[in-house]
mmCIF file of C-alpha atoms in Angstrom:
data_model
loop_
_atom_site.group_PDB
_atom_site.id
_atom_site.type_symbol
_atom_site.label_atom_id
_atom_site.label_comp_id
_atom_site.label_asym_id
_atom_site.label_seq_id
_atom_site.Cartn_x
_atom_site.Cartn_y
_atom_site.Cartn_z
ATOM 1 C CA UNK A 1 127.007 74.219 103.682
ATOM 2 C CA UNK A 2 124.437 76.818 103.387
ATOM 3 C CA UNK A 3 123.969 75.554 99.491
ATOM 4 C CA UNK A 4 123.788 72.337 101.126
ATOM 5 C CA UNK A 5 121.470 73.008 103.259
ATOM 6 C CA UNK A 6 119.256 75.121 100.953
ATOM 7 C CA UNK A 7 119.236 72.171 98.144
ATOM 8 C CA UNK A 8 118.272 69.671 100.918
ATOM 9 C CA UNK A 9 115.321 71.496 102.128
ATOM 10 C CA UNK A 10 114.930 71.667 98.176
ATOM 11 C CA UNK A 11 114.958 68.606 98.309
ATOM 12 C CA UNK A 12 112.443 67.706 101.026
ATOM 13 C CA UNK A 13 109.837 70.111 99.603
ATOM 14 C CA UNK A 14 109.719 68.395 96.679
ATOM 15 C CA UNK A 15 110.357 64.554 97.310
ATOM 16 C CA UNK A 16 109.052 63.682 101.203
ATOM 17 C CA UNK A 17 106.417 61.534 102.005
ATOM 18 C CA UNK A 18 104.402 63.748 104.921
ATOM 19 C CA UNK A 19 102.708 59.847 105.566
ATOM 20 C CA UNK A 20 105.028 57.232 106.000
ATOM 21 C CA UNK A 21 108.735 59.094 106.021
ATOM 22 C CA UNK A 22 111.366 59.058 103.099
ATOM 23 C CA UNK A 23 111.627 60.042 100.106
ATOM 24 C CA UNK A 24 109.537 59.516 96.862
ATOM 25 C CA UNK A 25 111.283 58.261 93.918
ATOM 26 C CA UNK A 26 109.580 61.612 91.771
ATOM 27 C CA UNK A 27 108.873 65.210 92.630
ATOM 28 C CA UNK A 28 105.460 66.155 93.564
ATOM 29 C CA UNK A 29 105.851 68.272 90.423
ATOM 30 C CA UNK A 30 105.861 65.469 88.630
ATOM 31 C CA UNK A 31 103.000 64.960 86.074
ATOM 32 C CA UNK A 32 100.210 62.973 87.947
ATOM 33 C CA UNK A 33 101.495 59.205 88.317
ATOM 34 C CA UNK A 34 98.954 56.226 89.198
ATOM 35 C CA UNK A 35 101.389 55.739 92.210
ATOM 36 C CA UNK A 36 104.402 57.486 93.363
ATOM 37 C CA UNK A 37 106.942 54.902 94.672
ATOM 38 C CA UNK A 38 109.601 55.123 97.172
ATOM 39 C CA UNK A 39 112.989 53.216 95.234
ATOM 40 C CA UNK A 40 115.214 52.075 98.524
ATOM 41 C CA UNK A 41 116.911 49.357 96.640
ATOM 42 C CA UNK A 42 120.167 49.669 95.671
ATOM 43 C CA UNK A 43 121.660 49.038 92.422
ATOM 44 C CA UNK A 44 123.815 49.552 89.402
ATOM 45 C CA UNK A 45 123.391 53.351 90.839
ATOM 46 C CA UNK A 46 122.996 54.220 94.526
ATOM 47 C CA UNK A 47 119.200 54.348 96.258
ATOM 48 C CA UNK A 48 118.752 58.097 96.278
ATOM 49 C CA UNK A 49 117.373 57.095 99.402
ATOM 50 C CA UNK A 50 120.609 55.920 101.030
ATOM 51 C CA UNK A 51 122.420 58.664 99.789
ATOM 52 C CA UNK A 52 119.734 60.945 101.579
ATOM 53 C CA UNK A 53 120.535 59.385 104.953
ATOM 54 C CA UNK A 54 123.635 60.591 104.431
ATOM 55 C CA UNK A 55 123.745 63.591 103.382
ATOM 56 C CA UNK A 56 120.694 64.303 106.042
ATOM 57 C CA UNK A 57 122.759 62.793 108.617
ATOM 58 C CA UNK A 58 126.104 65.124 107.686
ATOM 59 C CA UNK A 59 123.826 68.002 107.705
ATOM 60 C CA UNK A 60 121.944 67.392 111.182
ATOM 61 C CA UNK A 61 125.902 67.528 112.477
ATOM 62 C CA UNK A 62 127.412 69.024 110.851
ATOM 63 C CA UNK A 63 124.751 72.113 111.117
ATOM 64 C CA UNK A 64 122.525 71.274 114.553
ATOM 65 C CA UNK A 65 119.354 71.441 112.976
ATOM 66 C CA UNK A 66 117.249 68.728 114.412
ATOM 67 C CA UNK A 67 114.866 68.772 111.723
ATOM 68 C CA UNK A 68 117.352 67.186 109.610
ATOM 69 C CA UNK A 69 117.955 64.619 112.171
ATOM 70 C CA UNK A 70 114.286 64.134 112.745
ATOM 71 C CA UNK A 71 113.826 63.394 108.334
ATOM 72 C CA UNK A 72 116.853 60.918 109.051
ATOM 73 C CA UNK A 73 114.726 59.093 111.559
ATOM 74 C CA UNK A 74 111.676 58.905 109.913
ATOM 75 C CA UNK A 75 113.411 58.111 106.386
ATOM 76 C CA UNK A 76 115.068 54.778 108.541
ATOM 77 C CA UNK A 77 111.157 53.694 109.991
ATOM 78 C CA UNK A 78 110.794 54.026 106.452
ATOM 79 C CA UNK A 79 112.886 51.612 105.649
ATOM 80 C CA UNK A 80 112.773 48.971 108.918
ATOM 81 C CA UNK A 81 110.190 46.148 106.988
ATOM 82 C CA UNK A 82 112.916 45.827 104.467
ATOM 83 C CA UNK A 83 115.845 46.328 106.635
ATOM 84 C CA UNK A 84 114.825 43.431 108.482
ATOM 85 C CA UNK A 85 113.182 41.484 105.637
ATOM 86 C CA UNK A 86 116.047 42.050 102.990
ATOM 87 C CA UNK A 87 118.963 43.929 104.228
ATOM 88 C CA UNK A 88 121.021 43.832 101.506
ATOM 89 C CA UNK A 89 118.726 45.159 99.019
ATOM 90 C CA UNK A 90 119.155 48.267 101.393
ATOM 91 C CA UNK A 91 123.183 48.040 102.228
ATOM 92 C CA UNK A 92 124.155 51.563 102.169
ATOM 93 C CA UNK A 93 120.573 52.696 104.061
ATOM 94 C CA UNK A 94 121.367 49.576 106.304
ATOM 95 C CA UNK A 95 125.294 50.800 107.086
ATOM 96 C CA UNK A 96 123.393 54.546 107.792
ATOM 97 C CA UNK A 97 121.200 52.781 110.562
ATOM 98 C CA UNK A 98 123.977 50.774 111.896
ATOM 99 C CA UNK A 99 126.774 54.495 112.291
ATOM 100 C CA UNK A 100 123.207 56.034 113.893
ATOM 101 C CA UNK A 101 123.226 52.874 115.735
ATOM 102 C CA UNK A 102 126.716 53.490 116.930
ATOM 103 C CA UNK A 103 126.767 56.471 117.266
ATOM 104 C CA UNK A 104 129.173 57.978 120.345
ATOM 105 C CA UNK A 105 127.017 59.126 124.126
ATOM 106 C CA UNK A 106 127.549 62.800 124.200
#
């Protein structure tokens, strides 16, 4: 869990979108681009955003760190327009939203 948390913290530091939430496809250390995009759609390989959601949800529950849960929710919020318009385009992210909405009450 310690290593997973360290790697996730590095991912947040390098790829997090402070303005809209979610993760960019390229790191902040990448040579300057005209635009840094996010790529939430699922294709031949899983979306980095969907995998990030799974990791954040797991680590939030396993470590009790609220900041991971906050990032998880912010990432879901950044995906809201896509999930409303075309949920099948981001099926793994939609599944993470469903799991989050269906979480047991404590």
